Amino acid sequence: MVHGYKGVKFQNWARTYGCCPEMYYQPTSVEELREVLALARQQNKRVKVVGGGHSPSDIACTDGFMIHMGKMNRVLKVDTEKKQVTVEAGILLADLHPQLDKHGLALSNLGAVSDVTAGGVIGSGTHNTGIKHGILATQVVALTLLTADGTVLQCSEASNADVFQAVRVHLGCLGVILTVTLQCVPQFHLQETSFPSTLREYPFVRQVLDNLDSHLKKSEYFRFLWFPHSENVSVIYQDHTNKVAAGPFPVPTLPAPRAVTPVIVQLVGESEQAASQRKKTKPSLRMDVDQTSQAKAMTPTVCPGPPSSAASWFWDYAIGFYLLEFLLWISTFLPGLVGWINRFFFWLLFTGKRESCNLSHQIFTYECRFKQHVQDWAIPREKTKEALLELKAMLEAHPKVVAHYPVEVRFARGDNILLSPCFQRDSCYVNIIMYRPYGKDVPRLDYWLAYETIMKKVGGRPHWAKAHNCTRKDFEKMYPAFPKFCAIREKLDPTGMFLNAYLEKVFY
Protein backbone atom coordinates (compact mmCIF):
# COMPACT_ATOMS: atom_id res chain seq x y z
CA MET A 1 0.00 0.00 0.00
CA VAL A 2 1.28 3.45 -0.92
CA HIS A 3 2.24 5.66 2.01
CA GLY A 4 1.30 9.33 2.09
CA TYR A 5 2.45 12.27 4.20
CA LYS A 6 0.31 14.80 6.00
CA GLY A 7 1.43 18.28 6.98
CA VAL A 8 3.54 18.92 3.89
CA LYS A 9 4.29 22.40 2.60
CA PHE A 10 5.08 22.75 -1.11
CA GLN A 11 6.82 25.75 -2.66
CA ASN A 12 7.96 26.24 -6.23
CA TRP A 13 11.65 26.92 -6.91
CA ALA A 14 11.26 30.71 -7.02
CA ARG A 15 9.26 30.70 -3.75
CA THR A 16 6.54 32.72 -5.46
CA TYR A 17 3.76 30.12 -5.05
CA GLY A 18 3.07 27.39 -2.53
CA CYS A 19 0.37 25.21 -1.00
CA CYS A 20 -0.33 22.72 1.78
CA PRO A 21 -1.82 19.57 0.21
CA GLU A 22 -3.94 17.35 2.40
CA MET A 23 -1.82 14.35 1.44
CA TYR A 24 1.55 14.08 -0.31
CA TYR A 25 2.52 10.88 -2.14
CA GLN A 26 5.70 9.57 -3.77
CA PRO A 27 4.56 6.44 -5.62
CA THR A 28 7.04 3.97 -7.04
CA SER A 29 4.77 2.07 -9.44
CA VAL A 30 1.63 2.25 -11.55
CA GLU A 31 -0.14 0.12 -8.95
CA GLU A 32 0.60 2.66 -6.23
CA LEU A 33 -0.58 5.48 -8.48
CA ARG A 34 -3.85 3.61 -9.04
CA GLU A 35 -4.24 3.32 -5.25
CA VAL A 36 -3.92 7.09 -4.87
CA LEU A 37 -6.44 7.78 -7.64
CA ALA A 38 -8.88 5.21 -6.22
CA LEU A 39 -8.65 6.87 -2.80
CA ALA A 40 -9.19 10.28 -4.42
CA ARG A 41 -12.33 9.00 -6.17
CA GLN A 42 -13.67 7.52 -2.93
CA GLN A 43 -13.07 10.73 -0.97
CA ASN A 44 -13.89 13.12 -3.82
CA LYS A 45 -10.44 14.70 -3.66
CA ARG A 46 -8.57 16.57 -6.33
CA VAL A 47 -5.12 15.41 -7.45
CA LYS A 48 -2.12 17.32 -8.77
CA VAL A 49 1.10 15.83 -10.06
CA VAL A 50 4.32 17.77 -9.45
CA GLY A 51 7.74 17.28 -11.00
CA GLY A 52 10.72 19.60 -10.57
CA GLY A 53 8.63 22.45 -9.18
CA HIS A 54 10.12 25.08 -11.47
CA SER A 55 6.90 26.53 -12.91
CA PRO A 56 6.72 30.19 -11.79
CA SER A 57 2.96 29.95 -11.24
CA ASP A 58 0.42 28.01 -9.17
CA ILE A 59 -0.20 25.42 -11.92
CA ALA A 60 1.00 22.60 -9.60
CA CYS A 61 -0.69 23.78 -6.39
CA THR A 62 -3.54 21.96 -4.65
CA ASP A 63 -5.18 21.55 -1.26
CA GLY A 64 -6.08 17.96 -2.16
CA PHE A 65 -3.69 15.11 -3.00
CA MET A 66 -0.24 15.92 -4.40
CA ILE A 67 1.75 13.27 -6.27
CA HIS A 68 5.50 13.71 -6.68
CA MET A 69 6.89 11.52 -9.47
CA GLY A 70 10.53 11.58 -8.34
CA LYS A 71 10.64 7.84 -7.55
CA MET A 72 9.34 6.85 -10.98
CA ASN A 73 12.47 8.00 -12.75
CA ARG A 74 13.97 5.08 -14.67
CA VAL A 75 15.29 4.93 -18.19
CA LEU A 76 13.30 1.98 -19.54
CA LYS A 77 14.62 1.49 -23.05
CA VAL A 78 17.12 2.93 -25.50
CA ASP A 79 16.59 2.07 -29.16
CA THR A 80 19.82 3.14 -30.85
CA GLU A 81 18.53 2.14 -34.29
CA LYS A 82 15.48 4.40 -34.13
CA LYS A 83 17.36 6.87 -31.93
CA GLN A 84 14.57 6.84 -29.37
CA VAL A 85 14.54 6.64 -25.59
CA THR A 86 11.64 5.62 -23.33
CA VAL A 87 11.68 6.93 -19.78
CA GLU A 88 9.43 7.08 -16.77
CA ALA A 89 7.83 10.51 -16.52
CA GLY A 90 9.53 11.40 -13.23
CA ILE A 91 13.09 11.35 -14.54
CA LEU A 92 14.92 14.67 -14.49
CA LEU A 93 16.37 15.73 -17.83
CA ALA A 94 19.61 16.42 -15.96
CA ASP A 95 19.80 12.69 -15.17
CA LEU A 96 18.79 11.67 -18.68
CA HIS A 97 21.54 13.61 -20.49
CA PRO A 98 24.51 11.50 -19.28
CA GLN A 99 22.62 8.31 -20.12
CA LEU A 100 22.05 9.52 -23.68
CA ASP A 101 25.72 10.50 -23.85
CA LYS A 102 26.67 6.86 -23.25
CA HIS A 103 24.74 5.87 -26.37
CA GLY A 104 25.89 8.72 -28.58
CA LEU A 105 22.45 10.36 -28.50
CA ALA A 106 21.02 13.74 -27.55
CA LEU A 107 17.79 15.69 -27.60
CA SER A 108 17.69 18.11 -30.51
CA ASN A 109 16.60 21.03 -28.34
CA LEU A 110 16.29 21.80 -24.64
CA GLY A 111 15.04 24.54 -22.37
CA ALA A 112 17.37 26.51 -20.12
CA VAL A 113 16.60 24.31 -17.10
CA SER A 114 17.29 20.56 -16.96
CA ASP A 115 16.24 19.95 -13.35
CA VAL A 116 12.72 19.31 -14.63
CA THR A 117 10.90 16.05 -15.23
CA ALA A 118 10.12 14.57 -18.62
CA GLY A 119 6.39 14.51 -17.89
CA GLY A 120 6.31 18.06 -16.58
CA VAL A 121 8.49 19.72 -19.19
CA ILE A 122 6.21 18.64 -22.02
CA GLY A 123 3.00 19.33 -20.11
CA SER A 124 3.66 23.05 -19.74
CA GLY A 125 4.84 23.60 -23.33
CA THR A 126 8.49 24.27 -22.46
CA HIS A 127 10.55 25.68 -25.32
CA ASN A 128 13.97 26.94 -26.25
CA THR A 129 14.89 28.70 -29.48
CA GLY A 130 15.42 27.82 -33.14
CA ILE A 131 12.91 28.57 -35.88
CA LYS A 132 13.48 25.08 -37.34
CA HIS A 133 12.78 23.46 -33.97
CA GLY A 134 9.47 23.07 -32.16
CA ILE A 135 8.76 23.19 -28.44
CA LEU A 136 10.13 20.25 -26.47
CA ALA A 137 6.82 18.36 -26.71
CA THR A 138 7.31 17.99 -30.47
CA GLN A 139 10.11 15.50 -29.71
CA VAL A 140 7.60 13.12 -28.08
CA VAL A 141 6.69 10.17 -30.33
CA ALA A 142 4.67 8.18 -27.78
CA LEU A 143 3.57 8.23 -24.16
CA THR A 144 1.38 6.36 -21.71
CA LEU A 145 -1.33 8.09 -19.69
CA LEU A 146 -3.11 6.96 -16.52
CA THR A 147 -6.59 8.47 -16.54
CA ALA A 148 -8.84 9.37 -13.61
CA ASP A 149 -10.62 5.98 -13.67
CA GLY A 150 -7.35 4.01 -13.58
CA THR A 151 -7.18 3.19 -17.30
CA VAL A 152 -3.78 3.23 -19.02
CA LEU A 153 -3.83 4.69 -22.53
CA GLN A 154 -1.04 4.14 -25.07
CA CYS A 155 -0.84 7.36 -27.09
CA SER A 156 0.96 8.06 -30.36
CA GLU A 157 0.19 9.13 -33.91
CA ALA A 158 -0.98 5.56 -34.53
CA SER A 159 -2.85 4.91 -31.28
CA ASN A 160 -5.35 7.27 -29.60
CA ALA A 161 -4.18 9.95 -32.00
CA ASP A 162 -6.69 12.58 -30.83
CA VAL A 163 -5.58 12.18 -27.22
CA PHE A 164 -1.93 12.25 -28.35
CA GLN A 165 -2.54 15.57 -30.10
CA ALA A 166 -3.78 16.98 -26.78
CA VAL A 167 -1.67 15.23 -24.15
CA ARG A 168 1.75 16.37 -25.35
CA VAL A 169 0.86 19.75 -23.76
CA HIS A 170 -1.42 18.38 -21.05
CA LEU A 171 -1.31 21.10 -18.33
CA GLY A 172 -1.59 18.30 -15.77
CA CYS A 173 -5.33 18.06 -16.37
CA LEU A 174 -5.72 14.89 -18.48
CA GLY A 175 -4.27 12.31 -16.11
CA VAL A 176 -0.88 11.12 -14.90
CA ILE A 177 1.87 10.72 -17.50
CA LEU A 178 3.59 7.39 -16.85
CA THR A 179 6.17 7.04 -19.60
CA VAL A 180 7.46 9.21 -22.43
CA THR A 181 9.24 8.11 -25.62
CA LEU A 182 11.45 10.84 -27.05
CA GLN A 183 12.91 11.10 -30.52
CA CYS A 184 16.64 11.75 -30.20
CA VAL A 185 19.37 12.71 -32.65
CA PRO A 186 23.06 11.73 -32.81
CA GLN A 187 25.09 13.39 -30.10
CA PHE A 188 26.37 16.80 -31.19
CA HIS A 189 28.41 19.75 -30.00
CA LEU A 190 27.39 23.38 -30.15
CA GLN A 191 29.42 26.52 -30.49
CA GLU A 192 27.91 29.54 -28.80
CA THR A 193 28.91 32.97 -30.04
CA SER A 194 27.59 36.16 -28.49
CA PHE A 195 28.29 39.72 -29.59
CA PRO A 196 27.04 43.16 -28.55
CA SER A 197 25.79 46.38 -30.06
CA THR A 198 27.96 49.05 -31.59
CA LEU A 199 25.51 51.89 -30.89
CA ARG A 200 26.54 54.00 -33.86
CA GLU A 201 24.31 55.30 -36.61
CA TYR A 202 21.16 53.39 -35.65
CA PRO A 203 19.96 51.99 -32.34
CA PHE A 204 21.12 48.40 -32.29
CA VAL A 205 17.76 47.01 -31.20
CA ARG A 206 16.32 48.31 -34.47
CA GLN A 207 19.22 46.78 -36.40
CA VAL A 208 18.45 43.37 -34.94
CA LEU A 209 14.76 43.69 -35.69
CA ASP A 210 15.29 44.99 -39.23
CA ASN A 211 17.59 42.03 -39.95
CA LEU A 212 15.64 39.34 -38.14
CA ASP A 213 15.32 37.04 -41.16
CA SER A 214 19.06 37.20 -41.71
CA HIS A 215 19.80 36.21 -38.11
CA LEU A 216 17.28 33.37 -38.21
CA LYS A 217 18.87 31.97 -41.37
CA LYS A 218 22.42 32.44 -40.17
CA SER A 219 22.10 30.61 -36.83
CA GLU A 220 20.16 27.43 -36.04
CA TYR A 221 19.52 28.45 -32.44
CA PHE A 222 19.33 32.24 -32.56
CA ARG A 223 18.13 34.41 -29.69
CA PHE A 224 18.85 37.86 -28.38
CA LEU A 225 18.73 39.77 -25.13
CA TRP A 226 17.47 43.32 -24.95
CA PHE A 227 18.46 45.49 -21.98
CA PRO A 228 15.43 47.68 -21.11
CA HIS A 229 15.91 51.42 -20.58
CA SER A 230 18.63 51.32 -23.24
CA GLU A 231 19.24 50.42 -26.88
CA ASN A 232 21.62 47.62 -25.92
CA VAL A 233 21.24 44.10 -27.26
CA SER A 234 23.34 40.96 -26.95
CA VAL A 235 22.94 38.60 -29.92
CA ILE A 236 23.54 34.90 -29.28
CA TYR A 237 24.18 32.24 -31.93
CA GLN A 238 24.33 28.53 -31.13
CA ASP A 239 25.28 26.20 -33.96
CA HIS A 240 26.58 22.69 -34.64
CA THR A 241 30.35 22.45 -34.59
CA ASN A 242 33.12 19.87 -34.94
CA LYS A 243 35.34 21.77 -32.54
CA VAL A 244 36.35 19.83 -29.45
CA ALA A 245 38.09 22.50 -27.38
CA ALA A 246 36.20 25.29 -25.67
CA GLY A 247 37.69 28.73 -25.55
CA PRO A 248 37.70 30.85 -22.40
CA PHE A 249 34.25 31.97 -21.41
CA PRO A 250 34.72 33.90 -18.19
CA VAL A 251 31.22 35.28 -17.71
CA PRO A 252 27.75 33.78 -18.06
CA THR A 253 25.56 34.64 -21.02
CA LEU A 254 22.81 35.59 -18.58
CA PRO A 255 22.95 36.46 -14.93
CA ALA A 256 20.06 34.20 -14.18
CA PRO A 257 18.89 31.16 -16.04
CA ARG A 258 19.31 27.42 -15.13
CA ALA A 259 17.86 26.50 -11.75
CA VAL A 260 19.40 23.68 -9.77
CA THR A 261 17.43 23.66 -6.51
CA PRO A 262 14.87 20.84 -6.26
CA VAL A 263 11.20 21.38 -5.51
CA ILE A 264 10.78 22.44 -1.88
CA VAL A 265 8.65 20.08 0.16
CA GLN A 266 8.69 20.38 3.94
CA LEU A 267 6.88 18.56 6.70
CA VAL A 268 5.41 20.89 9.27
CA GLY A 269 8.04 21.61 11.94
CA GLU A 270 10.87 20.34 9.77
CA SER A 271 13.84 22.49 8.82
CA GLU A 272 14.39 23.30 5.15
CA GLN A 273 17.82 21.61 5.27
CA ALA A 274 16.33 18.41 6.66
CA ALA A 275 13.56 18.48 4.06
CA SER A 276 16.08 18.90 1.26
CA GLN A 277 18.11 15.92 2.50
CA ARG A 278 15.05 13.73 3.04
CA LYS A 279 13.68 14.34 -0.45
CA LYS A 280 16.88 13.61 -2.36
CA THR A 281 16.16 10.58 -4.52
CA LYS A 282 18.86 9.07 -6.66
CA PRO A 283 17.45 8.00 -10.01
CA SER A 284 17.42 4.37 -11.00
CA LEU A 285 19.17 4.36 -14.34
CA ARG A 286 18.71 0.75 -15.40
CA MET A 287 18.57 0.51 -19.18
CA ASP A 288 17.28 -2.17 -21.49
CA VAL A 289 18.86 -1.44 -24.86
CA ASP A 290 16.74 -2.67 -27.75
CA GLN A 291 17.90 -6.18 -28.65
CA THR A 292 17.65 -5.43 -32.36
CA SER A 293 20.26 -2.70 -32.12
CA GLN A 294 23.09 -3.91 -29.92
CA ALA A 295 25.75 -2.04 -31.86
CA LYS A 296 28.27 -0.38 -29.61
CA ALA A 297 27.30 3.23 -28.94
CA MET A 298 29.56 5.93 -30.28
CA THR A 299 32.02 7.19 -27.71
CA PRO A 300 31.31 10.90 -27.28
CA THR A 301 34.04 13.37 -28.08
CA VAL A 302 34.85 15.31 -24.97
CA CYS A 303 34.54 19.04 -25.40
CA PRO A 304 35.88 20.59 -22.21
CA GLY A 305 34.10 23.55 -20.71
CA PRO A 306 35.70 26.74 -19.51
CA PRO A 307 38.44 26.28 -16.92
CA SER A 308 37.59 26.89 -13.31
CA SER A 309 39.63 29.80 -12.01
CA ALA A 310 39.61 32.66 -9.57
CA ALA A 311 39.11 35.07 -12.47
CA SER A 312 36.04 33.29 -13.82
CA TRP A 313 34.58 33.06 -10.29
CA PHE A 314 35.12 36.80 -9.87
CA TRP A 315 33.17 37.70 -13.02
CA ASP A 316 30.67 34.91 -12.78
CA TYR A 317 29.70 35.20 -9.12
CA ALA A 318 31.28 38.22 -7.44
CA ILE A 319 30.14 40.56 -10.22
CA GLY A 320 27.43 38.69 -12.13
CA PHE A 321 25.58 37.58 -9.01
CA TYR A 322 26.60 39.14 -5.68
CA LEU A 323 27.16 42.69 -6.91
CA LEU A 324 24.11 42.59 -9.18
CA GLU A 325 21.83 41.30 -6.43
CA PHE A 326 23.07 43.99 -4.02
CA LEU A 327 22.49 46.76 -6.56
CA LEU A 328 19.04 45.42 -7.42
CA TRP A 329 18.19 45.45 -3.72
CA ILE A 330 19.37 49.07 -3.47
CA SER A 331 17.14 49.87 -6.46
CA THR A 332 14.07 48.78 -4.50
CA PHE A 333 14.57 52.01 -2.54
CA LEU A 334 15.79 54.04 -5.55
CA PRO A 335 13.90 52.66 -8.60
CA GLY A 336 15.60 55.14 -10.93
CA LEU A 337 18.80 53.10 -10.57
CA VAL A 338 17.40 50.20 -12.61
CA GLY A 339 18.12 51.79 -15.98
CA TRP A 340 21.67 52.58 -14.88
CA ILE A 341 22.13 49.00 -13.60
CA ASN A 342 20.99 47.58 -16.93
CA ARG A 343 23.39 49.78 -18.88
CA PHE A 344 26.26 49.26 -16.45
CA PHE A 345 26.06 45.47 -16.53
CA PHE A 346 25.76 45.44 -20.29
CA TRP A 347 28.96 47.50 -20.47
CA LEU A 348 30.66 45.34 -17.83
CA LEU A 349 29.72 41.86 -19.04
CA PHE A 350 28.32 41.97 -22.57
CA THR A 351 30.41 44.37 -24.67
CA GLY A 352 32.93 41.78 -25.87
CA LYS A 353 32.54 38.93 -28.31
CA ARG A 354 32.56 35.56 -26.56
CA GLU A 355 32.74 32.01 -27.85
CA SER A 356 32.33 28.64 -26.18
CA CYS A 357 31.76 25.07 -27.35
CA ASN A 358 30.58 21.97 -25.55
CA LEU A 359 28.13 19.09 -25.75
CA SER A 360 24.70 20.38 -26.74
CA HIS A 361 23.03 19.93 -23.35
CA GLN A 362 25.89 21.82 -21.68
CA ILE A 363 25.33 24.80 -23.98
CA PHE A 364 21.51 24.76 -23.93
CA THR A 365 21.29 24.83 -20.13
CA TYR A 366 22.75 27.48 -17.88
CA GLU A 367 22.71 28.44 -14.25
CA CYS A 368 19.90 30.31 -12.58
CA ARG A 369 20.86 32.03 -9.35
CA PHE A 370 18.14 34.59 -8.75
CA LYS A 371 14.63 33.99 -7.50
CA GLN A 372 12.39 35.77 -9.94
CA HIS A 373 8.99 36.56 -11.43
CA VAL A 374 8.69 36.00 -15.17
CA GLN A 375 6.23 36.36 -18.03
CA ASP A 376 6.72 34.65 -21.38
CA TRP A 377 4.30 34.92 -24.29
CA ALA A 378 4.45 33.44 -27.78
CA ILE A 379 3.47 35.88 -30.52
CA PRO A 380 3.30 35.40 -34.31
CA ARG A 381 6.87 35.52 -35.54
CA GLU A 382 6.07 38.40 -37.93
CA LYS A 383 4.92 40.55 -34.98
CA THR A 384 8.31 40.52 -33.25
CA LYS A 385 9.42 44.00 -34.28
CA GLU A 386 6.06 45.62 -33.59
CA ALA A 387 5.76 44.12 -30.11
CA LEU A 388 9.28 44.95 -28.94
CA LEU A 389 9.22 48.51 -30.21
CA GLU A 390 5.87 49.07 -28.51
CA LEU A 391 7.22 47.63 -25.25
CA LYS A 392 10.26 49.92 -25.55
CA ALA A 393 8.04 52.94 -26.27
CA MET A 394 5.87 52.15 -23.26
CA LEU A 395 8.90 52.17 -20.93
CA GLU A 396 10.12 55.44 -22.42
CA ALA A 397 6.68 57.04 -21.98
CA HIS A 398 6.39 55.86 -18.36
CA PRO A 399 9.77 56.43 -16.67
CA LYS A 400 8.44 55.27 -13.29
CA VAL A 401 7.85 51.78 -14.73
CA VAL A 402 11.11 49.87 -14.32
CA ALA A 403 12.19 46.64 -16.05
CA HIS A 404 15.07 44.39 -15.08
CA TYR A 405 17.34 42.99 -17.76
CA PRO A 406 17.12 41.04 -19.94
CA VAL A 407 14.09 40.81 -22.17
CA GLU A 408 14.94 37.48 -23.79
CA VAL A 409 13.66 36.88 -27.33
CA ARG A 410 13.52 33.35 -28.77
CA PHE A 411 11.84 31.59 -31.69
CA ALA A 412 10.08 28.27 -32.33
CA ARG A 413 8.53 26.38 -35.24
CA GLY A 414 4.78 25.92 -35.46
CA ASP A 415 3.15 22.58 -34.61
CA ASN A 416 -0.22 20.82 -34.37
CA ILE A 417 -0.42 20.22 -30.61
CA LEU A 418 -3.81 21.51 -29.49
CA LEU A 419 -2.73 23.82 -26.66
CA SER A 420 0.81 24.52 -27.80
CA PRO A 421 1.47 28.29 -27.85
CA CYS A 422 2.97 27.59 -31.29
CA PHE A 423 -0.17 25.87 -32.61
CA GLN A 424 -0.29 26.34 -36.40
CA ARG A 425 2.21 29.20 -36.50
CA ASP A 426 5.92 29.96 -36.20
CA SER A 427 6.34 31.99 -33.06
CA CYS A 428 8.52 34.45 -31.21
CA TYR A 429 8.70 34.18 -27.43
CA VAL A 430 9.19 37.44 -25.52
CA ASN A 431 10.28 36.74 -21.93
CA ILE A 432 10.35 39.51 -19.31
CA ILE A 433 11.73 39.18 -15.81
CA MET A 434 11.77 40.89 -12.42
CA TYR A 435 14.27 39.54 -9.91
CA ARG A 436 13.64 39.19 -6.18
CA PRO A 437 16.92 40.37 -4.59
CA TYR A 438 17.38 38.68 -1.22
CA GLY A 439 13.83 37.39 -1.63
CA LYS A 440 12.32 40.87 -1.76
CA ASP A 441 9.47 41.43 -4.23
CA VAL A 442 9.91 44.40 -6.56
CA PRO A 443 6.81 46.34 -7.76
CA ARG A 444 5.97 44.96 -11.18
CA LEU A 445 2.20 45.27 -11.69
CA ASP A 446 2.33 48.22 -14.11
CA TYR A 447 5.07 46.54 -16.18
CA TRP A 448 3.19 43.22 -16.18
CA LEU A 449 -0.14 44.72 -17.25
CA ALA A 450 1.41 46.85 -20.00
CA TYR A 451 3.32 43.83 -21.30
CA GLU A 452 0.21 41.61 -21.31
CA THR A 453 -1.77 44.32 -23.12
CA ILE A 454 0.85 44.48 -25.87
CA MET A 455 1.09 40.70 -26.14
CA LYS A 456 -2.69 40.34 -26.48
CA LYS A 457 -2.79 43.13 -29.05
CA VAL A 458 -0.38 41.27 -31.35
CA GLY A 459 -2.10 37.88 -30.93
CA GLY A 460 0.05 36.41 -28.16
CA ARG A 461 -0.46 33.27 -26.11
CA PRO A 462 1.01 32.94 -22.58
CA HIS A 463 3.44 30.22 -21.57
CA TRP A 464 1.39 27.71 -19.57
CA ALA A 465 3.97 27.42 -16.76
CA LYS A 466 4.06 31.18 -16.15
CA ALA A 467 1.63 33.31 -14.17
CA HIS A 468 -0.84 35.26 -16.32
CA ASN A 469 -4.25 36.94 -16.06
CA CYS A 470 -6.02 35.15 -18.91
CA THR A 471 -9.39 33.42 -18.63
CA ARG A 472 -11.36 30.92 -20.70
CA LYS A 473 -12.73 33.72 -22.89
CA ASP A 474 -9.16 34.71 -23.78
CA PHE A 475 -8.12 31.14 -24.56
CA GLU A 476 -11.16 30.56 -26.76
CA LYS A 477 -9.93 33.45 -28.91
CA MET A 478 -6.27 32.42 -28.80
CA TYR A 479 -6.60 28.71 -29.58
CA PRO A 480 -8.65 27.44 -32.54
CA ALA A 481 -8.57 23.92 -31.05
CA PHE A 482 -9.53 24.95 -27.51
CA PRO A 483 -13.04 23.36 -27.73
CA LYS A 484 -11.49 20.09 -28.94
CA PHE A 485 -9.08 20.00 -26.01
CA CYS A 486 -11.92 20.74 -23.58
CA ALA A 487 -13.96 17.87 -25.00
CA ILE A 488 -11.03 15.47 -24.57
CA ARG A 489 -10.42 16.68 -21.02
CA GLU A 490 -14.07 16.25 -20.04
CA LYS A 491 -14.09 12.73 -21.48
CA LEU A 492 -10.89 11.65 -19.69
CA ASP A 493 -11.65 13.45 -16.40
CA PRO A 494 -15.42 14.04 -16.19
CA THR A 495 -15.36 14.89 -12.46
CA GLY A 496 -12.45 17.35 -12.67
CA MET A 497 -10.14 15.29 -10.46
CA PHE A 498 -7.02 16.90 -11.97
CA LEU A 499 -8.18 20.53 -11.79
CA ASN A 500 -7.04 23.24 -9.37
CA ALA A 501 -7.52 27.01 -9.00
CA TYR A 502 -5.13 27.78 -11.87
CA LEU A 503 -6.90 25.39 -14.26
CA GLU A 504 -10.38 26.51 -13.23
CA LYS A 505 -9.53 29.95 -14.63
CA VAL A 506 -8.52 28.25 -17.88
CA PHE A 507 -11.56 26.01 -18.33
CA TYR A 508 -14.42 27.80 -16.52
PDB file of C-alpha atoms in Angstrom, residues 326-337 440 442-443:
ATOM      1  CA  PHE A 326      23.070  43.988  -4.025  1.00  0.00           C
ATOM      2  CA  LEU A 327      22.491  46.759  -6.564  1.00  0.00           C
ATOM      3  CA  LEU A 328      19.038  45.418  -7.421  1.00  0.00           C
ATOM      4  CA  TRP A 329      18.194  45.451  -3.720  1.00  0.00           C
ATOM      5  CA  ILE A 330      19.374  49.074  -3.468  1.00  0.00           C
ATOM      6  CA  SER A 331      17.143  49.872  -6.462  1.00  0.00           C
ATOM      7  CA  THR A 332      14.065  48.776  -4.505  1.00  0.00           C
ATOM      8  CA  PHE A 333      14.570  52.014  -2.540  1.00  0.00           C
ATOM      9  CA  LEU A 334      15.790  54.041  -5.550  1.00  0.00           C
ATOM     10  CA  PRO A 335      13.904  52.656  -8.603  1.00  0.00           C
ATOM     11  CA  GLY A 336      15.599  55.138 -10.926  1.00  0.00           C
ATOM     12  CA  LEU A 337      18.796  53.096 -10.567  1.00  0.00           C
ATOM     13  CA  LYS A 440      12.317  40.875  -1.763  1.00  0.00           C
ATOM     14  CA  VAL A 442       9.909  44.398  -6.556  1.00  0.00           C
ATOM     15  CA  PRO A 443       6.813  46.343  -7.757  1.00  0.00           C
TER      16      PRO A 443
END
